[in-house]
Amino acid sequence: MRLRKSLVMLVYLLFVLVPIYWLVNMSFKSNREILGGLSLWPAAPTLDNYRVIFTEPTWYMSYLNSLSYVSMNMLISLLVALPAAYAFSRYRFLGDRHMFFWLLTNRMAPPAVFLLPFFQLYSAVGLFDTPIAVALAHCLFNVPLAVWILEGFMSSVPKEIDETAYIDGYTFPKFFIRIFLPMIRPGIGVTAFFCFMFSWVELLLARTLTSVDAKPIVAQMTRTVSASGIDWGVLAAAGVVALLPGIAVIYFVRNHVAKGFALGRV
Amino acid sequence: MKTYNNKAWWLVLPVFVLVAFSAIIPMMTVVNYSVQDIFDPSTRYFVGTEWYREILADPRLHDSLVRQFIYSFCVLAIEVPLGIVVALSMPRRGLGVPFSLILLSLPLLVPWNVVGTIWQIIGREDIGLYGWTLNSLGLDYNYASNPRDAWITVLVMDVWHWTSLVALLCYSGLRSIPDVYYQAARIDRASHWAVFRFIQLPKLKNVLLIAVMLRFMDSFMIYTEPFVLTGGGPGTATTFLSQTLTQMALGQFDLGRAAAFSLIYFLIILLVTWVFYTAMTHNDDKG
């Protein structure tokens, strides 16, 4: 059984890694070598592609812009979603089920036509081309997701734990922060990661709401396509660098995801 | 049994305000576009439901809608079971945990246009590993000219890209099952299947609901990856709904018609998701 499991995992990880390997492989090649033929590793490894990214301000600034709105979005999403998810998991109130489902409907709007009104809205409130505009716009799909995932985790915590804590004299904020949040740590870890991920890779809204000052990395990447063709090497290198912050995030939340739920704590 | 308490609204209010700010005004603007014929910002005519009637009779919509449903069905049928299997196979402790978590999440972190680019290169028979391997095995594989190959490539790309999402959700769901359940199962000498069927699967229901709905919505709106990979071709073999919509909105510059299309599109997703949601939760709130 254990052996079969490891085998499944190994095969799947291989499936995941081959395209990533190809991306890394491409990022160390010149365009001529990429288009010249099949090679499993770079014949003449070059750092030129990475040099472009780390020396040209438009490239490295776009990474910083992306990081700033993504972290703002992650923070806002978690802060507002935690209490809301608790309300949905513990109480019935007027319109709760409708509200819960309505939240999710905000993920369902096909973006193409909605971009123009978004642009008008954020220009009207004077936030156009700032990271906070993108952070707020991304809340549209990240906050509902955060509420939904957290609600699932909170509902699996028995309600008796809340009641026992209140009998023991805990106030709501104290109970929520000291007892309840540690119990749903895997959920918070996963939620933080998903907020980060969806905001990091989103292209259309981020591109529409920024122009120069707050230009995100995903929009900068589309610049590698020019009249003379696609700059495959730089695009691949930018893709590799774009993986790094996400790896850091998943590394930080790994214990929360893996820790599980110790019932003996209360 | 949940207590009825309207004060819980205070906990939900920040979420409501934040989401409504970005949701309601753009939605109303699009509704407004959809009932007008717009030539330029100052020349516009009210046309009522004309765009809606025209679009519902449009064969391009029917074609891409059918294609879209088949695609989303395939995506769910492959990714959900595969995601559960991967989650069950993941190590529970030791160094393997962070290692496999990081490797699993890699595809999710690749920007979508780069996802298309990777598969575009790797599928080419002259310079890509997969395309080259398949062709040297004697298979005549070419995603740019053969509709079947293009379909399979887009599907495999989606499985590669998104199965990790299902797997990560299920894994964290599995980790929240208290050990006492497993101990009880061991005392009862339950089989692996019984443990899965009666302990793990019921506890996974909440995360699976989210996973199924997310994968449905996102696969139904898929745009960037197939656009980069195949451009919708060959012919219209991989032209999904959102690409038809974008062609209409940008290519023909028909804002009113495109807005009406978006709303119909939105309502289809809404309806299907609502059916999933109701079907998967109808046993919950009997009390």
Coordinates of C-alpha atoms in Angstrom, one line a residue:
Chain A
M1 CA 0.0 0.0 0.0
R2 CA 2.7 2.5 1.0
L3 CA 4.8 1.5 -2.0
R4 CA 1.9 2.0 -4.3
K5 CA 1.2 5.4 -2.9
S6 CA 4.8 6.5 -3.3
L7 CA 4.7 5.3 -6.9
V8 CA 1.5 7.2 -7.7
M9 CA 3.1 10.3 -6.1
L10 CA 6.3 9.9 -8.0
V11 CA 4.7 9.5 -11.4
Y12 CA 2.4 12.5 -10.8
L13 CA 5.3 14.7 -9.7
L14 CA 7.2 13.7 -12.8
F15 CA 4.2 14.8 -14.9
V16 CA 4.2 18.1 -13.0
L17 CA 8.0 18.6 -13.3
V18 CA 8.7 17.9 -16.9
P19 CA 7.1 21.2 -18.3
I20 CA 8.7 23.2 -15.5
Y21 CA 12.0 21.6 -16.3
W22 CA 11.5 22.6 -19.9
L23 CA 10.8 26.2 -18.8
V24 CA 14.0 26.3 -16.7
N25 CA 15.9 24.7 -19.6
M26 CA 14.7 27.4 -22.0
S27 CA 15.6 30.2 -19.7
F28 CA 19.3 29.3 -19.9
K29 CA 19.3 29.2 -23.7
S30 CA 19.6 31.8 -26.4
N31 CA 16.6 32.2 -28.7
R32 CA 18.6 30.7 -31.5
E33 CA 19.2 27.6 -29.5
I34 CA 15.6 27.3 -28.4
L35 CA 14.3 27.5 -31.9
G36 CA 17.3 25.6 -33.4
G37 CA 16.4 22.1 -32.3
L38 CA 15.7 19.7 -29.4
S39 CA 18.2 19.6 -26.6
L40 CA 17.7 18.3 -23.1
W41 CA 20.0 20.8 -21.6
P42 CA 21.6 24.1 -22.8
A43 CA 24.6 23.5 -25.1
A44 CA 25.9 27.0 -24.4
P45 CA 24.3 28.0 -21.0
T46 CA 23.8 31.7 -20.9
L47 CA 22.6 34.1 -18.1
D48 CA 21.7 36.8 -20.6
N49 CA 18.0 36.3 -20.2
Y50 CA 18.2 36.7 -16.4
R51 CA 20.5 39.7 -16.9
V52 CA 17.8 41.5 -18.8
I53 CA 15.3 40.9 -16.0
F54 CA 17.6 42.0 -13.1
T55 CA 19.1 45.1 -14.8
E56 CA 16.2 46.7 -16.7
P57 CA 14.1 48.8 -14.3
T58 CA 10.8 48.0 -16.2
W59 CA 11.4 44.3 -15.4
Y60 CA 12.4 44.3 -11.8
M61 CA 10.0 47.1 -10.9
S62 CA 7.2 45.1 -12.3
Y63 CA 8.1 42.3 -9.9
L64 CA 8.0 44.7 -7.0
N65 CA 4.6 46.1 -8.2
S66 CA 3.1 42.7 -8.4
L67 CA 4.5 41.7 -5.0
S68 CA 3.0 44.9 -3.4
Y69 CA -0.5 44.5 -4.7
V70 CA -0.5 40.7 -4.1
S71 CA 0.5 41.0 -0.5
M72 CA -2.0 43.8 0.1
N73 CA -4.7 41.7 -1.4
M74 CA -3.7 38.6 0.7
L75 CA -3.8 40.6 3.9
I76 CA -7.2 42.4 3.1
S77 CA -8.8 39.1 2.0
L78 CA -7.8 37.2 5.1
L79 CA -8.7 40.0 7.5
V80 CA -12.3 40.5 6.2
A81 CA -12.9 36.8 5.3
L82 CA -12.1 35.3 8.7
P83 CA -14.9 36.9 10.7
A84 CA -17.3 36.5 7.8
A85 CA -16.5 32.8 7.5
Y86 CA -17.1 32.4 11.2
A87 CA -20.5 34.1 10.9
F88 CA -21.5 31.8 8.1
S89 CA -20.3 28.7 9.8
R90 CA -21.9 29.4 13.2
Y91 CA -25.0 31.4 12.8
R92 CA -28.2 31.6 10.7
F93 CA -29.2 35.2 9.8
L94 CA -31.4 37.0 7.4
G95 CA -30.3 36.1 3.8
D96 CA -27.3 34.1 4.9
R97 CA -27.6 31.4 2.2
H98 CA -28.2 34.0 -0.6
M99 CA -25.4 36.1 0.6
F100 CA -23.0 33.2 0.7
F101 CA -23.8 32.1 -2.8
W102 CA -23.9 35.7 -4.1
L103 CA -20.3 36.1 -3.0
L104 CA -19.2 33.3 -5.2
T105 CA -21.1 34.6 -8.2
N106 CA -18.5 37.4 -8.4
R107 CA -16.0 34.9 -9.7
M108 CA -18.3 34.0 -12.6
A109 CA -18.2 37.2 -14.7
P110 CA -16.3 36.6 -18.0
P111 CA -13.8 39.5 -17.9
A112 CA -13.6 40.7 -21.5
V113 CA -16.5 43.1 -21.4
F114 CA -16.2 44.0 -17.7
L115 CA -12.8 45.5 -18.1
L116 CA -14.0 48.8 -19.5
P117 CA -16.4 49.5 -16.6
F118 CA -13.7 48.5 -14.1
F119 CA -11.3 51.0 -15.7
Q120 CA -14.0 53.7 -15.5
L121 CA -14.8 52.9 -11.9
Y122 CA -11.2 53.0 -10.6
S123 CA -10.4 56.1 -12.7
A124 CA -13.4 57.8 -11.2
V125 CA -12.3 57.2 -7.6
G126 CA -8.7 58.3 -8.5
L127 CA -7.0 55.0 -7.9
F128 CA -6.0 54.2 -11.5
D129 CA -2.4 52.9 -11.8
T130 CA -1.9 52.3 -8.1
P131 CA -1.2 48.9 -6.5
I132 CA -4.1 49.4 -4.2
A133 CA -6.5 49.5 -7.2
V134 CA -5.4 46.1 -8.3
A135 CA -5.5 44.8 -4.7
L136 CA -9.1 45.9 -4.3
A137 CA -10.2 44.6 -7.7
H138 CA -8.7 41.2 -7.0
C139 CA -10.7 41.1 -3.8
L140 CA -13.6 40.6 -6.1
F141 CA -12.6 37.0 -6.7
N142 CA -10.3 36.3 -3.7
V143 CA -12.5 37.4 -0.8
P144 CA -15.4 35.0 -1.9
L145 CA -12.9 32.2 -2.3
A146 CA -11.3 32.9 1.1
V147 CA -14.8 33.0 2.8
W148 CA -15.8 29.7 1.1
I149 CA -12.6 27.8 2.0
L150 CA -12.5 29.1 5.5
E151 CA -16.1 28.4 6.1
G152 CA -15.5 24.8 5.1
F153 CA -12.7 24.4 7.7
M154 CA -14.6 26.3 10.4
S155 CA -17.6 24.1 10.0
S156 CA -15.6 21.0 10.7
V157 CA -14.6 22.3 14.1
P158 CA -17.2 21.1 16.6
K159 CA -19.4 23.8 18.0
E160 CA -19.0 22.5 21.5
I161 CA -15.5 24.0 21.5
D162 CA -17.0 27.5 21.2
E163 CA -19.5 26.9 23.9
T164 CA -16.9 25.5 26.3
A165 CA -14.7 28.5 25.8
Y166 CA -17.5 30.9 26.5
I167 CA -18.4 29.0 29.7
D168 CA -14.7 29.3 30.7
G169 CA -15.1 33.1 30.4
Y170 CA -13.5 33.8 27.1
T171 CA -14.8 36.9 25.3
F172 CA -15.4 36.5 21.5
P173 CA -12.2 38.3 20.3
K174 CA -10.0 36.5 22.7
F175 CA -11.6 33.1 21.9
F176 CA -11.4 33.8 18.2
I177 CA -7.7 34.7 18.2
R178 CA -6.4 32.5 21.0
I179 CA -8.3 29.3 20.5
F180 CA -10.3 29.2 17.2
L181 CA -7.7 30.5 14.7
P182 CA -5.0 28.0 15.8
M183 CA -7.5 25.2 15.3
I184 CA -8.1 26.0 11.6
R185 CA -4.4 26.7 10.8
P186 CA -4.4 24.4 7.8
G187 CA -7.4 26.3 6.4
I188 CA -5.7 29.7 6.9
G189 CA -2.5 28.4 5.3
V190 CA -4.3 27.1 2.2
T191 CA -6.4 30.2 1.9
A192 CA -3.4 32.5 2.1
F193 CA -1.7 30.5 -0.6
F194 CA -4.7 30.5 -2.9
C195 CA -5.2 34.3 -2.5
F196 CA -1.6 34.8 -3.3
M197 CA -1.7 32.5 -6.3
F198 CA -4.9 33.8 -8.0
S199 CA -3.8 37.4 -7.5
W200 CA -0.3 36.7 -8.7
V201 CA -1.2 35.1 -12.0
E202 CA -4.3 37.2 -12.9
L203 CA -3.5 39.2 -16.1
L204 CA -6.6 41.0 -17.5
L205 CA -7.7 43.1 -14.5
A206 CA -4.1 43.9 -13.4
R207 CA -3.2 45.0 -16.9
T208 CA -6.4 47.1 -17.3
L209 CA -6.0 49.0 -14.0
T210 CA -2.4 50.0 -14.4
S211 CA -0.3 51.7 -17.0
V212 CA 3.3 52.8 -16.0
D213 CA 3.8 53.3 -12.3
A214 CA 2.1 50.1 -11.0
K215 CA 2.7 47.8 -14.0
P216 CA 2.6 44.1 -12.9
I217 CA 4.9 41.4 -14.0
V218 CA 2.2 39.5 -16.0
A219 CA 1.6 42.6 -18.1
Q220 CA 5.4 43.2 -18.6
M221 CA 5.7 39.6 -19.9
T222 CA 3.3 40.3 -22.8
R223 CA 5.9 42.9 -23.9
T224 CA 8.3 40.0 -25.0
V225 CA 6.1 39.6 -28.0
S226 CA 7.2 42.2 -30.6
A227 CA 7.3 42.7 -34.3
S228 CA 10.5 40.7 -34.6
G229 CA 8.9 37.7 -32.9
I230 CA 8.7 36.3 -29.4
D231 CA 11.7 36.7 -27.1
W232 CA 11.3 33.1 -25.8
G233 CA 14.4 33.1 -23.6
V234 CA 13.5 36.3 -21.6
L235 CA 9.9 35.1 -21.3
A236 CA 11.0 31.8 -19.9
A237 CA 13.4 33.5 -17.5
A238 CA 10.7 35.8 -16.3
G239 CA 8.4 32.8 -15.8
V240 CA 11.1 31.1 -13.7
V241 CA 11.6 34.2 -11.5
A242 CA 7.8 34.5 -11.2
L243 CA 7.8 31.1 -9.5
L244 CA 10.0 32.1 -6.7
P245 CA 7.7 34.3 -4.5
G246 CA 5.1 31.6 -4.6
I247 CA 7.5 28.9 -3.6
A248 CA 8.4 31.1 -0.6
V249 CA 4.8 31.5 0.4
I250 CA 4.0 27.8 0.2
Y251 CA 7.2 27.1 2.2
F252 CA 6.0 29.5 5.0
V253 CA 2.6 28.0 5.1
R254 CA 3.7 24.3 4.8
N255 CA 3.5 23.6 8.5
H256 CA 0.0 25.0 8.7
V257 CA -1.1 22.9 5.8
A258 CA 0.5 19.8 7.1
K259 CA -0.1 20.1 10.8
G260 CA -3.6 19.0 10.8
F261 CA -6.0 19.4 13.6
A262 CA -5.2 18.4 17.2
L263 CA -8.4 17.8 19.0
G264 CA -6.6 17.5 22.4
R265 CA -5.7 21.2 22.5
V266 CA -8.8 22.4 24.2
Chain B
M1 CA -27.9 23.2 14.6
K2 CA -27.0 26.9 14.1
T3 CA -28.4 29.7 16.2
Y4 CA -30.4 32.4 14.5
N5 CA -28.8 35.7 15.3
N6 CA -28.9 38.7 13.0
K7 CA -26.0 40.4 14.7
A8 CA -23.8 38.0 12.7
W9 CA -24.3 40.5 9.9
W10 CA -21.8 42.7 11.5
L11 CA -19.1 40.1 10.9
V12 CA -20.1 39.8 7.3
L13 CA -20.5 43.5 6.6
P14 CA -16.8 44.3 5.7
V15 CA -16.9 41.5 3.1
F16 CA -20.1 42.7 1.7
V17 CA -19.0 46.3 1.3
L18 CA -15.6 45.4 -0.2
V19 CA -17.0 43.0 -2.8
A20 CA -20.0 45.1 -3.6
F21 CA -17.8 48.1 -4.4
S22 CA -16.1 46.2 -7.3
A23 CA -19.1 44.1 -8.2
I24 CA -22.3 46.1 -8.5
I25 CA -21.3 49.2 -10.6
P26 CA -19.4 47.3 -13.3
M27 CA -22.3 44.8 -13.5
M28 CA -24.9 47.5 -13.9
T29 CA -22.7 49.2 -16.6
V30 CA -22.6 46.0 -18.6
V31 CA -26.4 45.6 -18.3
N32 CA -26.7 49.1 -19.5
Y33 CA -24.5 48.4 -22.6
S34 CA -26.4 45.3 -23.4
V35 CA -29.6 47.1 -24.2
Q36 CA -28.0 49.8 -26.4
D37 CA -26.4 50.0 -29.8
I38 CA -23.3 52.0 -29.2
F39 CA -21.4 53.8 -32.1
D40 CA -19.4 56.1 -29.9
P41 CA -19.9 57.5 -26.4
S42 CA -22.3 60.2 -27.6
T43 CA -24.2 58.2 -30.3
R44 CA -26.2 55.4 -28.8
Y45 CA -29.6 54.0 -29.3
F46 CA -31.8 51.9 -27.0
V47 CA -32.5 48.6 -28.7
G48 CA -34.2 46.6 -25.9
T49 CA -33.7 42.9 -26.0
E50 CA -32.6 42.8 -29.7
W51 CA -29.0 41.8 -28.9
Y52 CA -30.2 39.0 -26.7
R53 CA -32.5 37.5 -29.3
E54 CA -29.8 37.8 -32.0
I55 CA -27.2 36.1 -29.8
L56 CA -29.4 33.2 -28.7
A57 CA -30.0 32.4 -32.4
D58 CA -26.3 32.7 -33.3
P59 CA -24.8 29.4 -34.4
R60 CA -21.3 30.5 -33.3
L61 CA -22.6 30.7 -29.7
H62 CA -24.2 27.3 -30.0
D63 CA -21.0 25.7 -31.3
S64 CA -18.7 27.2 -28.8
L65 CA -21.2 26.5 -26.0
V66 CA -21.3 22.8 -26.8
R67 CA -17.5 22.7 -27.1
Q68 CA -17.2 24.5 -23.8
F69 CA -19.5 22.0 -21.9
I70 CA -17.7 19.0 -23.3
Y71 CA -14.4 20.6 -22.3
S72 CA -15.5 21.5 -18.7
F73 CA -17.0 18.0 -18.3
C74 CA -13.7 16.4 -19.3
V75 CA -11.8 18.7 -17.0
L76 CA -13.9 17.8 -14.0
A77 CA -14.0 14.1 -14.8
I78 CA -10.2 13.9 -14.9
E79 CA -9.1 16.5 -12.4
V80 CA -11.3 15.7 -9.4
P81 CA -10.7 11.9 -9.1
L82 CA -7.0 12.4 -9.9
G83 CA -6.7 15.2 -7.4
I84 CA -8.2 13.0 -4.7
V85 CA -5.8 10.1 -5.5
V86 CA -2.8 12.5 -5.4
A87 CA -4.0 13.9 -2.1
L88 CA -4.3 10.4 -0.6
S89 CA -0.9 9.5 -1.9
M90 CA 0.9 12.4 -0.4
P91 CA 3.2 11.8 2.5
R92 CA 1.8 12.7 6.0
R93 CA 5.0 13.5 7.8
G94 CA 8.7 14.0 7.3
L95 CA 10.7 15.9 4.7
G96 CA 8.4 14.6 1.9
V97 CA 5.6 17.0 3.0
P98 CA 7.1 20.4 2.2
F99 CA 8.9 18.9 -0.7
S100 CA 5.8 17.5 -2.4
L101 CA 3.7 20.6 -1.4
I102 CA 6.1 22.9 -3.2
L103 CA 6.5 20.7 -6.3
L104 CA 2.7 20.3 -6.5
S105 CA 2.0 24.0 -6.3
L106 CA 4.5 24.9 -9.1
P107 CA 2.1 24.7 -12.0
L108 CA -0.4 26.9 -10.2
L109 CA 2.2 29.7 -9.8
V110 CA 3.1 29.9 -13.5
P111 CA 1.5 33.0 -15.0
W112 CA -1.2 31.9 -17.5
N113 CA 0.4 33.2 -20.6
V114 CA 3.6 31.4 -19.7
V115 CA 1.6 28.1 -19.2
G116 CA 0.4 28.5 -22.8
T117 CA 4.0 29.2 -24.0
I118 CA 5.5 26.2 -22.2
W119 CA 3.0 23.8 -23.9
Q120 CA 3.3 25.5 -27.2
I121 CA 7.1 24.8 -27.2
I122 CA 7.0 21.4 -25.5
G123 CA 4.4 20.1 -27.9
R124 CA 6.2 21.1 -31.1
E125 CA 7.6 18.1 -33.0
D126 CA 10.8 19.8 -33.9
I127 CA 12.0 21.5 -30.7
G128 CA 9.6 20.2 -28.0
L129 CA 10.1 17.2 -25.8
Y130 CA 6.6 15.8 -25.9
G131 CA 5.9 16.5 -29.6
W132 CA 9.3 15.1 -30.5
T133 CA 8.9 11.9 -28.4
L134 CA 5.4 11.2 -29.7
N135 CA 6.5 11.6 -33.3
S136 CA 9.5 9.4 -32.8
L137 CA 7.3 6.8 -31.3
G138 CA 5.6 6.7 -34.7
L139 CA 2.5 8.7 -33.6
D140 CA 1.5 11.4 -36.0
Y141 CA 1.1 14.2 -33.5
N142 CA 0.7 17.9 -34.4
Y143 CA -1.4 20.2 -32.3
A144 CA -1.3 23.0 -34.8
S145 CA -2.9 21.1 -37.6
N146 CA -4.9 18.2 -36.1
P147 CA -8.0 19.2 -34.2
R148 CA -7.9 16.0 -32.0
D149 CA -4.3 16.6 -31.0
A150 CA -5.1 20.2 -30.3
W151 CA -7.9 19.2 -28.0
I152 CA -5.8 16.6 -26.2
T153 CA -3.0 19.1 -25.7
V154 CA -5.3 21.8 -24.3
L155 CA -6.9 19.2 -21.9
V156 CA -3.5 17.8 -20.8
M157 CA -2.3 21.3 -20.2
D158 CA -5.3 22.0 -18.0
V159 CA -4.9 18.8 -16.1
W160 CA -1.2 19.7 -15.6
H161 CA -2.1 23.3 -14.6
W162 CA -5.0 22.7 -12.2
T163 CA -5.1 19.2 -10.7
S164 CA -2.7 20.5 -8.0
L165 CA -5.5 22.8 -6.9
V166 CA -7.9 19.9 -6.2
A167 CA -5.0 17.9 -4.7
L168 CA -4.0 20.7 -2.3
L169 CA -7.5 21.4 -1.2
C170 CA -8.2 17.7 -0.5
Y171 CA -4.8 17.3 1.2
S172 CA -5.5 20.1 3.7
G173 CA -9.0 18.6 4.1
L174 CA -7.6 15.2 4.9
R175 CA -5.1 16.7 7.4
S176 CA -8.0 18.2 9.4
I177 CA -9.5 14.8 10.1
P178 CA -8.8 14.0 13.8
D179 CA -6.7 10.9 14.5
V180 CA -9.4 9.4 16.7
Y181 CA -11.4 8.6 13.6
Y182 CA -8.6 6.5 12.2
Q183 CA -8.0 4.9 15.5
A184 CA -11.7 3.9 15.7
A185 CA -11.4 2.5 12.1
R186 CA -8.4 0.5 13.1
I187 CA -10.2 -1.0 16.1
D188 CA -13.1 -2.0 13.7
R189 CA -10.6 -3.4 11.3
A190 CA -12.0 -1.3 8.5
S191 CA -10.6 -1.8 5.0
H192 CA -8.8 1.0 3.2
W193 CA -11.8 1.4 1.0
A194 CA -14.1 1.6 4.0
V195 CA -11.8 4.3 5.6
F196 CA -12.0 6.3 2.4
R197 CA -15.7 5.8 1.8
F198 CA -17.0 6.4 5.4
I199 CA -14.4 8.7 7.0
Q200 CA -12.3 10.5 4.4
L201 CA -14.9 11.2 1.7
P202 CA -17.6 12.6 4.0
K203 CA -15.0 14.8 5.7
L204 CA -13.8 16.0 2.2
K205 CA -17.2 17.0 1.1
N206 CA -16.8 20.7 2.0
V207 CA -13.4 21.1 0.2
L208 CA -14.6 19.0 -2.7
L209 CA -17.6 21.3 -3.2
I210 CA -15.3 24.2 -3.5
A211 CA -12.9 22.3 -5.7
V212 CA -15.6 21.2 -8.1
M213 CA -17.2 24.7 -8.3
L214 CA -13.9 26.4 -8.8
R215 CA -12.7 24.1 -11.5
F216 CA -16.1 24.4 -13.2
M217 CA -16.1 28.1 -13.2
D218 CA -12.5 28.6 -14.2
S219 CA -12.5 25.9 -16.9
F220 CA -15.7 27.4 -18.3
M221 CA -14.0 30.8 -18.6
I222 CA -10.7 29.5 -19.8
Y223 CA -9.1 32.0 -22.2
T224 CA -5.4 32.8 -21.9
E225 CA -3.9 29.3 -22.1
P226 CA -5.7 28.0 -25.2
F227 CA -5.4 31.4 -26.8
V228 CA -1.6 31.3 -26.5
L229 CA -1.3 27.6 -27.3
T230 CA -3.6 27.2 -30.4
G231 CA -5.2 30.6 -31.0
G232 CA -8.5 28.7 -31.0
G233 CA -7.5 26.5 -33.9
P234 CA -7.1 24.5 -36.0
G235 CA -10.2 26.0 -37.5
T236 CA -12.4 26.6 -34.5
A237 CA -11.6 23.3 -32.8
T238 CA -10.4 24.9 -29.5
T239 CA -12.3 28.1 -29.7
F240 CA -14.1 28.2 -26.4
L241 CA -16.8 30.6 -25.2
S242 CA -14.6 33.4 -23.8
Q243 CA -12.6 33.5 -27.0
T244 CA -15.8 33.9 -29.1
L245 CA -16.8 36.7 -26.7
T246 CA -13.5 38.5 -27.0
Q247 CA -13.6 38.2 -30.8
M248 CA -17.0 39.8 -30.7
A249 CA -16.0 42.6 -28.2
L250 CA -12.7 43.6 -29.7
G251 CA -12.6 42.2 -33.3
Q252 CA -16.0 43.5 -34.4
F253 CA -16.3 46.3 -31.8
D254 CA -19.8 45.4 -31.0
L255 CA -20.0 46.5 -27.4
G256 CA -23.7 46.1 -26.9
R257 CA -23.8 42.7 -28.4
A258 CA -20.7 41.6 -26.5
A259 CA -22.3 42.9 -23.3
A260 CA -25.4 40.9 -23.9
F261 CA -23.2 37.8 -24.7
S262 CA -21.3 38.3 -21.4
L263 CA -24.5 38.4 -19.4
I264 CA -25.9 35.2 -21.0
Y265 CA -22.5 33.6 -20.4
F266 CA -22.6 34.7 -16.8
L267 CA -26.1 33.4 -16.3
I268 CA -25.1 30.0 -17.7
I269 CA -22.2 29.7 -15.3
L270 CA -24.4 30.9 -12.5
L271 CA -27.1 28.3 -13.3
V272 CA -24.8 25.4 -13.5
T273 CA -22.9 26.3 -10.4
W274 CA -26.1 26.8 -8.5
V275 CA -27.2 23.3 -9.6
F276 CA -23.9 21.9 -8.2
Y277 CA -24.2 23.8 -5.0
T278 CA -27.8 22.8 -4.4
A279 CA -27.1 19.1 -5.3
M280 CA -24.1 18.9 -3.0
T281 CA -25.6 20.7 0.0
H282 CA -29.3 19.8 -0.1
N283 CA -28.9 17.4 2.8
D284 CA -27.2 19.9 5.1
D285 CA -29.8 22.2 6.4
K286 CA -32.7 20.0 7.2
G287 CA -32.5 21.1 10.9

